[in-house]
Structure formats: structure tokens, C-alpha cells
mmCIF file of C-alpha atoms in Angstrom:
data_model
loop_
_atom_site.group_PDB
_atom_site.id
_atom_site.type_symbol
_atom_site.label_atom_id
_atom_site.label_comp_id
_atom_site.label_asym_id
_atom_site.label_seq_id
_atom_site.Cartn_x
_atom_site.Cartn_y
_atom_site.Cartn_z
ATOM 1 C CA UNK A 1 -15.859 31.954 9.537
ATOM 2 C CA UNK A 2 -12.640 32.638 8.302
ATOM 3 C CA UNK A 3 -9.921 30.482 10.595
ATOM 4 C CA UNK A 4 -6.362 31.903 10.780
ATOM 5 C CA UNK A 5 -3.307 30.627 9.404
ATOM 6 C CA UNK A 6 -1.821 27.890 11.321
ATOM 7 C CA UNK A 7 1.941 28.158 12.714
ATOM 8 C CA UNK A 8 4.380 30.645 11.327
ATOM 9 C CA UNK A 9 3.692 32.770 7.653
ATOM 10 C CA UNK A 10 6.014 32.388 4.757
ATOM 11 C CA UNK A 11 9.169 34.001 4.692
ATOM 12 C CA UNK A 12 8.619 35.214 8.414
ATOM 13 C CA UNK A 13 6.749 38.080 8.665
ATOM 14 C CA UNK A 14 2.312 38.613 7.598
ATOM 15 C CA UNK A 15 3.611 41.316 5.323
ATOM 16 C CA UNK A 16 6.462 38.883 3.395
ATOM 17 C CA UNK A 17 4.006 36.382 3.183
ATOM 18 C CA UNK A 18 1.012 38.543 1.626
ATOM 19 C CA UNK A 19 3.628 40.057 -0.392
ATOM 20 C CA UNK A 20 4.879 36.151 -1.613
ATOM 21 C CA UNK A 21 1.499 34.697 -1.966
ATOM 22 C CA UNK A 22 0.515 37.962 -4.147
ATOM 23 C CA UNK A 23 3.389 37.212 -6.228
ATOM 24 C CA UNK A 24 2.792 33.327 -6.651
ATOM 25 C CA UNK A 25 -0.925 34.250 -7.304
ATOM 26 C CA UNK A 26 0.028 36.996 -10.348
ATOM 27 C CA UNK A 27 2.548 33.944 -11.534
ATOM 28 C CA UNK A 28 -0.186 31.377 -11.219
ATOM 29 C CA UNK A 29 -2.696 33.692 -13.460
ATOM 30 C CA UNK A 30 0.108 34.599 -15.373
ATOM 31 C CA UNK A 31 1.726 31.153 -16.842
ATOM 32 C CA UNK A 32 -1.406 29.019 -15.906
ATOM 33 C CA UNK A 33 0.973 25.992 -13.693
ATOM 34 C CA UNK A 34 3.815 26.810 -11.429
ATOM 35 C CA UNK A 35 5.576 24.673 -9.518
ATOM 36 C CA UNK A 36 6.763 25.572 -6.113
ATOM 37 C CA UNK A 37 6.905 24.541 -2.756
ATOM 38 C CA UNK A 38 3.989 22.068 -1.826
ATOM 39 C CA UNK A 39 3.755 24.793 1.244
ATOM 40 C CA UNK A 40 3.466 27.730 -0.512
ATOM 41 C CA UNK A 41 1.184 25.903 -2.911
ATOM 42 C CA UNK A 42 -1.385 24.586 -0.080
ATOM 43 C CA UNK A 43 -1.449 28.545 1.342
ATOM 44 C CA UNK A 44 -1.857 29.729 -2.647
ATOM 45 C CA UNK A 45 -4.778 27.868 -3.203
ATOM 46 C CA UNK A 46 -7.210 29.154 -1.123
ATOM 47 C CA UNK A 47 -6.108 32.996 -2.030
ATOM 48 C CA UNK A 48 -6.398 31.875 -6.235
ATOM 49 C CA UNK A 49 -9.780 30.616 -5.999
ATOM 50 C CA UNK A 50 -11.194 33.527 -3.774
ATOM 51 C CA UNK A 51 -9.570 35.782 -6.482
ATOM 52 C CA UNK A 52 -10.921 33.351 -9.079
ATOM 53 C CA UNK A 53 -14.538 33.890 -7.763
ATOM 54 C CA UNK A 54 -14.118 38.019 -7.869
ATOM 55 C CA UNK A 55 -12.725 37.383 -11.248
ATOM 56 C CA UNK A 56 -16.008 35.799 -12.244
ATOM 57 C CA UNK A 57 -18.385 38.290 -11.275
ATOM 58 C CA UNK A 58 -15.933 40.799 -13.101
ATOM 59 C CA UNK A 59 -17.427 44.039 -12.106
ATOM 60 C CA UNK A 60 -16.016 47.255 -11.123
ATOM 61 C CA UNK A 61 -15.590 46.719 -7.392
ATOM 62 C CA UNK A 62 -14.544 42.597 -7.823
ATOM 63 C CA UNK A 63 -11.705 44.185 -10.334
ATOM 64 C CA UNK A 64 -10.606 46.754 -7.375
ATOM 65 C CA UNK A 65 -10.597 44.159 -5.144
ATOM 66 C CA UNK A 66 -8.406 41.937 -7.317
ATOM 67 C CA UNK A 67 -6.056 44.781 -7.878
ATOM 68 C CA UNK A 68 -5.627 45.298 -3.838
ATOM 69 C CA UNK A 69 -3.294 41.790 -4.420
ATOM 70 C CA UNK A 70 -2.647 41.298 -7.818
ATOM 71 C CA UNK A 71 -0.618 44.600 -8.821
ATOM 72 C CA UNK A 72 -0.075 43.626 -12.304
ATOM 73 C CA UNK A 73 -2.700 44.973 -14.831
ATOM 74 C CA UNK A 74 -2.262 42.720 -17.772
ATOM 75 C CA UNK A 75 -3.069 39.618 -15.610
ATOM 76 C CA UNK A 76 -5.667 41.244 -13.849
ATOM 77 C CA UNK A 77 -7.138 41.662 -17.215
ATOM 78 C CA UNK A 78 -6.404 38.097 -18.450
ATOM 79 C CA UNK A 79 -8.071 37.016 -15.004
ATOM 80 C CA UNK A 80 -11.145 38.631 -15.925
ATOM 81 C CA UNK A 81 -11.241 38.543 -19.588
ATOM 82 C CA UNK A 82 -10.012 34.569 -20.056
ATOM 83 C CA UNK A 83 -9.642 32.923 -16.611
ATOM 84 C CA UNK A 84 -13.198 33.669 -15.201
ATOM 85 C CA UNK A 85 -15.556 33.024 -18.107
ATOM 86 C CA UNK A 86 -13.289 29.883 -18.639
ATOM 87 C CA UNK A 87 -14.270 28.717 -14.914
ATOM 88 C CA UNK A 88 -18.223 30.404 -15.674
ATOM 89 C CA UNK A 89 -19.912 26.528 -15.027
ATOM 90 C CA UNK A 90 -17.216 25.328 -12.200
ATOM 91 C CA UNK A 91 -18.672 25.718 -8.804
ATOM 92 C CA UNK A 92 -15.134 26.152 -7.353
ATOM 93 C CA UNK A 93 -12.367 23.915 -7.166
ATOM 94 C CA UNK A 94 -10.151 25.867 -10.413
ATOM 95 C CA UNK A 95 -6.895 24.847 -8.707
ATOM 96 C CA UNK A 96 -5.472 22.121 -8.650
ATOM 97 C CA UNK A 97 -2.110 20.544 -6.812
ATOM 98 C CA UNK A 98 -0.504 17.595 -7.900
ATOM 99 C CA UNK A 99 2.796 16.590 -5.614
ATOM 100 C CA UNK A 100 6.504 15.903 -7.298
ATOM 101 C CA UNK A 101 9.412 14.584 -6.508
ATOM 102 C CA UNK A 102 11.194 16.621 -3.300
ATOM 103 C CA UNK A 103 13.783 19.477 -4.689
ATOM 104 C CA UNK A 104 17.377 18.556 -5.254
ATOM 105 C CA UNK A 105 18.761 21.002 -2.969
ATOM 106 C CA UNK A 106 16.873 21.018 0.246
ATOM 107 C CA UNK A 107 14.978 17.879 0.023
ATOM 108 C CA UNK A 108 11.706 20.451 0.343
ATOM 109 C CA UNK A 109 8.726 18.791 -0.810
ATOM 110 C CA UNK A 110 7.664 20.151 -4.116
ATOM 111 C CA UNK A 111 4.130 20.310 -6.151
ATOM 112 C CA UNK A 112 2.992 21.641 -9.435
ATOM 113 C CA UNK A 113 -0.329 24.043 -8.638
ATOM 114 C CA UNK A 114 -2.375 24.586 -12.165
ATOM 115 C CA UNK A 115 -5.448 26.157 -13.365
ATOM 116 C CA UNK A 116 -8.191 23.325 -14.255
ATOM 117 C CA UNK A 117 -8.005 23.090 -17.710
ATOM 118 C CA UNK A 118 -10.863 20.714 -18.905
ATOM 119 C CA UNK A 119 -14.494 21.781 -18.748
ATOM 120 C CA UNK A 120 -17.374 20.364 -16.413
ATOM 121 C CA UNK A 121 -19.006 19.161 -19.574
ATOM 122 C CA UNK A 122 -16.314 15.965 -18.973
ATOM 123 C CA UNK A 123 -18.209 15.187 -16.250
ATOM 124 C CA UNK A 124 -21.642 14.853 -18.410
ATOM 125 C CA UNK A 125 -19.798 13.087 -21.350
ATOM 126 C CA UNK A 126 -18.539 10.554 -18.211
ATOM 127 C CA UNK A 127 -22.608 10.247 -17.281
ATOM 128 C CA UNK A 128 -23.692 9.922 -21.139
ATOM 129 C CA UNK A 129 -20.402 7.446 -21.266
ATOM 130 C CA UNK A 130 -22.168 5.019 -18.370
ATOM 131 C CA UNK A 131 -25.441 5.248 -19.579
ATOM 132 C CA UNK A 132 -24.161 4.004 -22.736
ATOM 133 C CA UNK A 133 -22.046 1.175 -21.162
ATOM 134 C CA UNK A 134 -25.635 0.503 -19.103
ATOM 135 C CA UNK A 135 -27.759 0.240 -22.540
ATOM 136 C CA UNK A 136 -24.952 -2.040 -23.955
ATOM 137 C CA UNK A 137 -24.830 -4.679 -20.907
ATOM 138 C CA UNK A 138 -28.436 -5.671 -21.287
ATOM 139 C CA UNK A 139 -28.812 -6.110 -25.022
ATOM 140 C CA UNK A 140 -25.020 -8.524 -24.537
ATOM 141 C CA UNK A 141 -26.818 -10.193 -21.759
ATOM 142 C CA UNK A 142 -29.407 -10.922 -24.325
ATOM 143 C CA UNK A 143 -27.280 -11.789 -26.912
ATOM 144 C CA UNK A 144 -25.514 -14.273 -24.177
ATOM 145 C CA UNK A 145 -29.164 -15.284 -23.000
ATOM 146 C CA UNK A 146 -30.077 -16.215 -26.533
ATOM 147 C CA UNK A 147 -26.587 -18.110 -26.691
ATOM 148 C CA UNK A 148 -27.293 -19.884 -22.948
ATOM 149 C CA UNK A 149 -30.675 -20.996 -24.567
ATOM 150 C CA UNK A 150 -29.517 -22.323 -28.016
ATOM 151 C CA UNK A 151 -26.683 -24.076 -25.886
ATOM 152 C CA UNK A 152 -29.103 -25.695 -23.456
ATOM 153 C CA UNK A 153 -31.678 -26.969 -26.542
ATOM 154 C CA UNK A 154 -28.438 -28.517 -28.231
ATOM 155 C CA UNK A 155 -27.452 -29.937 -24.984
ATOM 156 C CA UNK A 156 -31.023 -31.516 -24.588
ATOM 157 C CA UNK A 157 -31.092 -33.347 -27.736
ATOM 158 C CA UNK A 158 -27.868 -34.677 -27.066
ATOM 159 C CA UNK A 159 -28.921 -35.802 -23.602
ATOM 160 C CA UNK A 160 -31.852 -37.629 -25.285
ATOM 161 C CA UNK A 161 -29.852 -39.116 -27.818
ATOM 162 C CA UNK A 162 -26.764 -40.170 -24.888
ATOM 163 C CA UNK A 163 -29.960 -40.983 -22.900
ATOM 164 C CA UNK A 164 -31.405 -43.744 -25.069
ATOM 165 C CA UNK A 165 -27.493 -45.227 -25.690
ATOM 166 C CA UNK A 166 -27.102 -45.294 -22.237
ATOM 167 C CA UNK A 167 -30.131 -46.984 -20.872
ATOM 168 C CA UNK A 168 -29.679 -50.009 -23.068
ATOM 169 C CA UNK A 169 -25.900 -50.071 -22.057
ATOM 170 C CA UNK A 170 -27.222 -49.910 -18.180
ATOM 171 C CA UNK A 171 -29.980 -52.780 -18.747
ATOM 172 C CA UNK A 172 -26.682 -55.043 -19.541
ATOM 173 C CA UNK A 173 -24.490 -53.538 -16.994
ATOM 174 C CA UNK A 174 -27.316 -54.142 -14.525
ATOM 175 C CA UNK A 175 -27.759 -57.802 -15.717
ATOM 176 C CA UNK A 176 -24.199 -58.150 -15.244
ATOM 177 C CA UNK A 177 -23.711 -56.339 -11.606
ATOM 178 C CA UNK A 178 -26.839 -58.526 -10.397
ATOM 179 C CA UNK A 179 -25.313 -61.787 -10.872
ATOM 180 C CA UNK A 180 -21.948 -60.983 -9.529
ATOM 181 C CA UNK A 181 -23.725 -59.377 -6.339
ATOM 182 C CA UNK A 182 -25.234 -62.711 -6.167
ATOM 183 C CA UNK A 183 -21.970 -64.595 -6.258
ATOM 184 C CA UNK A 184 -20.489 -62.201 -3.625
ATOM 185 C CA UNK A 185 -23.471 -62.789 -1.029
ATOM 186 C CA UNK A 186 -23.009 -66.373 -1.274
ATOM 187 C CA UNK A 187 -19.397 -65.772 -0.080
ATOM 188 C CA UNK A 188 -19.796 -63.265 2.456
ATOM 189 C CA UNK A 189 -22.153 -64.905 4.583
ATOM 190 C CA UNK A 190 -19.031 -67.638 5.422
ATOM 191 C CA UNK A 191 -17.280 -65.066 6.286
ATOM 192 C CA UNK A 192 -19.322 -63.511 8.274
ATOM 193 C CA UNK A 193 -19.851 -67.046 10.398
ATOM 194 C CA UNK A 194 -16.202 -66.839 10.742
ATOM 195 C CA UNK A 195 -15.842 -63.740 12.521
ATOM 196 C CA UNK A 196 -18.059 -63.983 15.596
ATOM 197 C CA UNK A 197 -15.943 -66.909 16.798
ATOM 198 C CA UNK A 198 -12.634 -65.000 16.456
ATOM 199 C CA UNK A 199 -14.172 -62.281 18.049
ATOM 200 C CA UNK A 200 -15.738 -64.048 21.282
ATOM 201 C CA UNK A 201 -12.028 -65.729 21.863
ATOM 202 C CA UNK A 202 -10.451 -61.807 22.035
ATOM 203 C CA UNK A 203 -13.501 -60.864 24.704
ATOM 204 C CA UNK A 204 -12.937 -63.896 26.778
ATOM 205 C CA UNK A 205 -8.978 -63.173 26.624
ATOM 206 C CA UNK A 206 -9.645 -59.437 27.472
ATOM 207 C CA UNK A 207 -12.177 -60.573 30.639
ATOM 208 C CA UNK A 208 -9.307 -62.721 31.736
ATOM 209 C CA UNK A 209 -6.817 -60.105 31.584
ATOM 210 C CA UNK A 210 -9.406 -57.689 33.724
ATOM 211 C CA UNK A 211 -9.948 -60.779 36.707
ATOM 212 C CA UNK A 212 -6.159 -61.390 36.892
ATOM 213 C CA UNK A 213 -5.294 -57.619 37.540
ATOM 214 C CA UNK A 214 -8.291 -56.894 39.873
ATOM 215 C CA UNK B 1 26.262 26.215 33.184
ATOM 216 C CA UNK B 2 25.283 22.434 33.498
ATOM 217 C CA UNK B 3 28.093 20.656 31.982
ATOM 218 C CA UNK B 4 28.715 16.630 31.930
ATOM 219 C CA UNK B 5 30.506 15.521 34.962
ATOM 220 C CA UNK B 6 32.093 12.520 33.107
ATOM 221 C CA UNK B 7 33.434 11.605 29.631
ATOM 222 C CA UNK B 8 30.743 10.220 27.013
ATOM 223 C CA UNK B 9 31.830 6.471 26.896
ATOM 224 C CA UNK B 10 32.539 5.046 23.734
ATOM 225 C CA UNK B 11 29.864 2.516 24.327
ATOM 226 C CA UNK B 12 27.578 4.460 25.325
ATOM 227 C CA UNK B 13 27.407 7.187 22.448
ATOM 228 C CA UNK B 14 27.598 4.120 19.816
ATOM 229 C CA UNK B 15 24.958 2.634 21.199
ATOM 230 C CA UNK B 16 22.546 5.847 20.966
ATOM 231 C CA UNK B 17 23.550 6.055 17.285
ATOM 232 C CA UNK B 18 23.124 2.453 16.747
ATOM 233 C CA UNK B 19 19.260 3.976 16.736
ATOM 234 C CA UNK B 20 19.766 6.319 13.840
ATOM 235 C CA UNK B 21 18.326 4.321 10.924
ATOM 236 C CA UNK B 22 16.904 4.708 7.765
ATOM 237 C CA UNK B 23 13.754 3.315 6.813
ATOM 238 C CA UNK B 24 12.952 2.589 3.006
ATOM 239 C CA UNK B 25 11.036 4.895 0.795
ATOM 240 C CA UNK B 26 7.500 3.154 0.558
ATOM 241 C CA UNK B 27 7.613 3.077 -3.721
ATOM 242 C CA UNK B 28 4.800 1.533 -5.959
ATOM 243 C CA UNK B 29 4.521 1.273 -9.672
ATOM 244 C CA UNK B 30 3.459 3.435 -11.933
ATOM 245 C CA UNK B 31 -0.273 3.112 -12.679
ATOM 246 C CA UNK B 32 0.882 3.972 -15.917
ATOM 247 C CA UNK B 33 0.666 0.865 -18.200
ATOM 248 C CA UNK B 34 3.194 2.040 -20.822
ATOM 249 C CA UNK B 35 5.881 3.184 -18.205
ATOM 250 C CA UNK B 36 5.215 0.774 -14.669
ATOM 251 C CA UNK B 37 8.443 2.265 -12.896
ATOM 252 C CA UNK B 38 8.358 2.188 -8.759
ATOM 253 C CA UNK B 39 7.697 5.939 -7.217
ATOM 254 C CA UNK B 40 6.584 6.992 -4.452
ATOM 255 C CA UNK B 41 2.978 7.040 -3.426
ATOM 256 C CA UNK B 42 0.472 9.921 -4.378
ATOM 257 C CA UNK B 43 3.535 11.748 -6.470
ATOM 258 C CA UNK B 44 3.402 12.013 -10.207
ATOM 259 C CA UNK B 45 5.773 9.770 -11.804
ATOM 260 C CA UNK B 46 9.167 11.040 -12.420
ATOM 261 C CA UNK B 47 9.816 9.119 -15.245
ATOM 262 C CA UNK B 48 6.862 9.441 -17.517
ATOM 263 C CA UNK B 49 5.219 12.650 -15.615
ATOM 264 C CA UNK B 50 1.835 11.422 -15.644
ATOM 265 C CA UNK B 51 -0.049 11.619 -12.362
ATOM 266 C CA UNK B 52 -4.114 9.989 -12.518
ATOM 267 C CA UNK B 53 -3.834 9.922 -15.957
ATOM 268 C CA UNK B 54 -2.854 13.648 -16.612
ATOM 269 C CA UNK B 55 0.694 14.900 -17.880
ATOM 270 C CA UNK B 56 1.841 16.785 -14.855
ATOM 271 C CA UNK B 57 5.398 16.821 -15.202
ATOM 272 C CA UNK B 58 8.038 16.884 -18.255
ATOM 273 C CA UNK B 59 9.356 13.632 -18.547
ATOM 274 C CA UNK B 60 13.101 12.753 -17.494
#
């Protein structure tokens, strides 16, 4: 269901404003892009498709009813002749709105509203682009599986080779570490026989402390 | 008519306008990788007139 128009039309009255959005339409069809207000484009839109969609069906009654806003003959022609085949695979959205900088004068927010130029068929080259991309990812991932592999065999013999170096320099590391573990038991257990003592003198101090205050 | 019994102070109207500020345009660079220049968001770019990649606008 077709909703009204919300808040006040263009220019003030429903007559100025079909009369402005007729114009802007034959000027749209006309040059391809205009740029206007980002207002007036957002209410032309809707109006250039519709007209857009008569224009592709293109027969004798769609070409009066283009002609009931679009007073201009030569663009009514151009709309059917160029602008509708040209749009013959696009299921709607021909127009498009791209904001720009706000107008000098006013400050009014401005946008450029154009006629799609590029074909649906971009959107299948896109798909035939990623399927592409998709076939090339596995056979790298291969190619860096292959690489991953050769790398880990390479790393193997050299673990083997490190491996048999290494073992003889533990043995004498070992030999080593066991007799100076040896040396530092025989010293620790002195220590140890130290300790307790100190640490039964600080308990019998702390007791001492506790009787006094209690 | 209502009209204002008493005069506007002076501290009073200078502190209602001490509330009229401006707030900084939000900008962000261009996506554009040959022209990166700060404009606002969801415009196309003033400088190099590109907007997503399409030439929108003639260039400054």
C-alpha cells in the first residue's frame, strides 16, 4: 500500500511539488546524474524507478503513462529506447544517491542522484572472482603443506643428529651434577641440625611473651 | 500582551548563551589510499570525489 508523503511537499503546495519532482525526473533521464538537494533527491527516487519500471515494459499504455509526468518527448524516448533495456536484468534499485558536501549558500545538505551505470553481470564476475580466490587457497595450502612437511623431515634429521651430540654431552654433565649434589648433601644436613635449635629458642621466647601479657 | 516585568540581567542572559556551543564535525579519512584526507562520514570525499570506490564528484 502506497503510504503518503511525510510532512510538508516541496516548494509548498502538492501541485509545485509534482510539478518539481516531474522536472528533476525529465533532468535525471535527461543528463543521467544531477545533483540537488539530498531532499528532493530522497522524494525523486522513488518517482524515477516507478517510471523506470513503465519504461521497461515500453508499451503503448506504460509510454502514456510516462508522458502524464515526463512532458518532454525526446527523453521519454531515450527512457524507453536506452534507459530501460539498459536496466532489462536489474530487479530495481536503477538509482542511486550518494551524499556531498552541504551547499555554500544555505548550508542545505546536498547529494548527487545517478542512473546505475554498471551491469548486474559485476555481480557474477564478483561470484566467478571468489570462486577463483576459493580454488587458489587450497592448492597454496598445499603448496605450504608440502613446505610444513619438507620443513618438519629437515627438522627431524637435525634433531637426530643434535640428539646424539647432546646425549653424550648430558652423560658428562650428569656425571658432573651427581657429584656436586653429593658434596651439597653432605653440607646441608649441618645446616639443617642448626636450625631446629634457633628455632625452639624463638618459640620459647614467643610462649614467654604470651604468659607475661595474660 | 505578556511582557517581562523586569530587565534581562546581564548575568543572567550570558549565562543562557554560555550554552550555545559548537560541537566538532565528526571527520574520518578518506578510504581512499591515494588521497587519505579527513571528511565527514558517509559523504564522498571532497578532495578526490571518490565515494566506495566510485568517482562521484569532480575533484577540487
Amino acid at each position: 500500500m502506497p503510504t503518503p508523503t511525510k510532512g510538508t511537499r516541496l516548494g509548498g503546495s502538492p501541485a509545485h511539488e509534482r510539478l518539481m519532482l516531474a522536472n528533476l525526473a525529465t533532468s535525471l533521464f535527461e543528463h543521467g546524474r544531477i545533483t540537488t538537494t539530498e531532499a528532493k533527491a530522497r522524494r525523486l527516487r522513488p518517482l524515477a524507478e516507478k517510471l523506470i519500471t513503465k519504461a521497461k515494459r515500453g508499451d503503448l499504455h506504460n509510454r502514456r503513462q510516462i508522458m502524464k509526468v515526463i512532458r518532454n518527448k525526446d527523453v521519454v524516448h531515450k527512457l524507453i529506447a536506452e534507459i530501460g533495456p539498459h536496466f532489462a536484468d536489474r530487479p530495481g534499485g536503477y538509482v542511486r544517491i550518494t551524499k556531498t558536501l552541504p551547499r555554500k549558500g544555505d548550508n542545505a545538505a546536498m547529494a548527487v542522484i545517478e542512473l546505475v551505470q554498471e551491469k548486474v553481470a559485476a555481480k557474477a564476475k564478483r561470484t566467478a572472482k571468489k570462486a577463483a580466490k576459493a580454488e587458489t587457497k587450497p592448492a597454496a595450502e598445499e603448496t605450504k603443506a608440502e613446505a610444513a612437511e619438507a620443513k618438519a623431515e629437515a627438522a627431524e634429521e637435525q634433531a637426530e643428529t643434535n640428539a646424539e651430540a647432546t646425549t653424550e654431552a648430558a652423560e658428562e654433565a650428569k656425571a658432573e651434577d651427581a657429584a656436586s649434589e653429593q658434596a651439597d648433601q653432605a653440607e646441608e644436613p649441618a645446616e639443617q641440625a642448626a636450625e631446629p635449635e634457633a628455632k625452639e629458642e624463638a618459640k620459647d621466647e614467643a610462649k614467654s611473651d604470651k604468659d607475661g601479657e595474660s | 500582551m505578556a511582557v517581562p516585568k523586569r530587565k534581562m540581567s546581564r548575568s543572567n542572559t550570558r549565562s543562557r548563551r554560555s550554552q550555545w556551543k559548537a560541537a566538532p564535525v565528526h571527520l574520518v579519512p578518506c578510504p581512499n589510499r591515494a588521497c587519505k584526507e579527513l571528511k565527514p562520514r558517509n559523504v564522498a570525499c571532497p578532495v578526490c570525489g571518490q565515494y566506495a570506490g566510485r568517482q562521484v564528484v569532480e575533484p577540487a
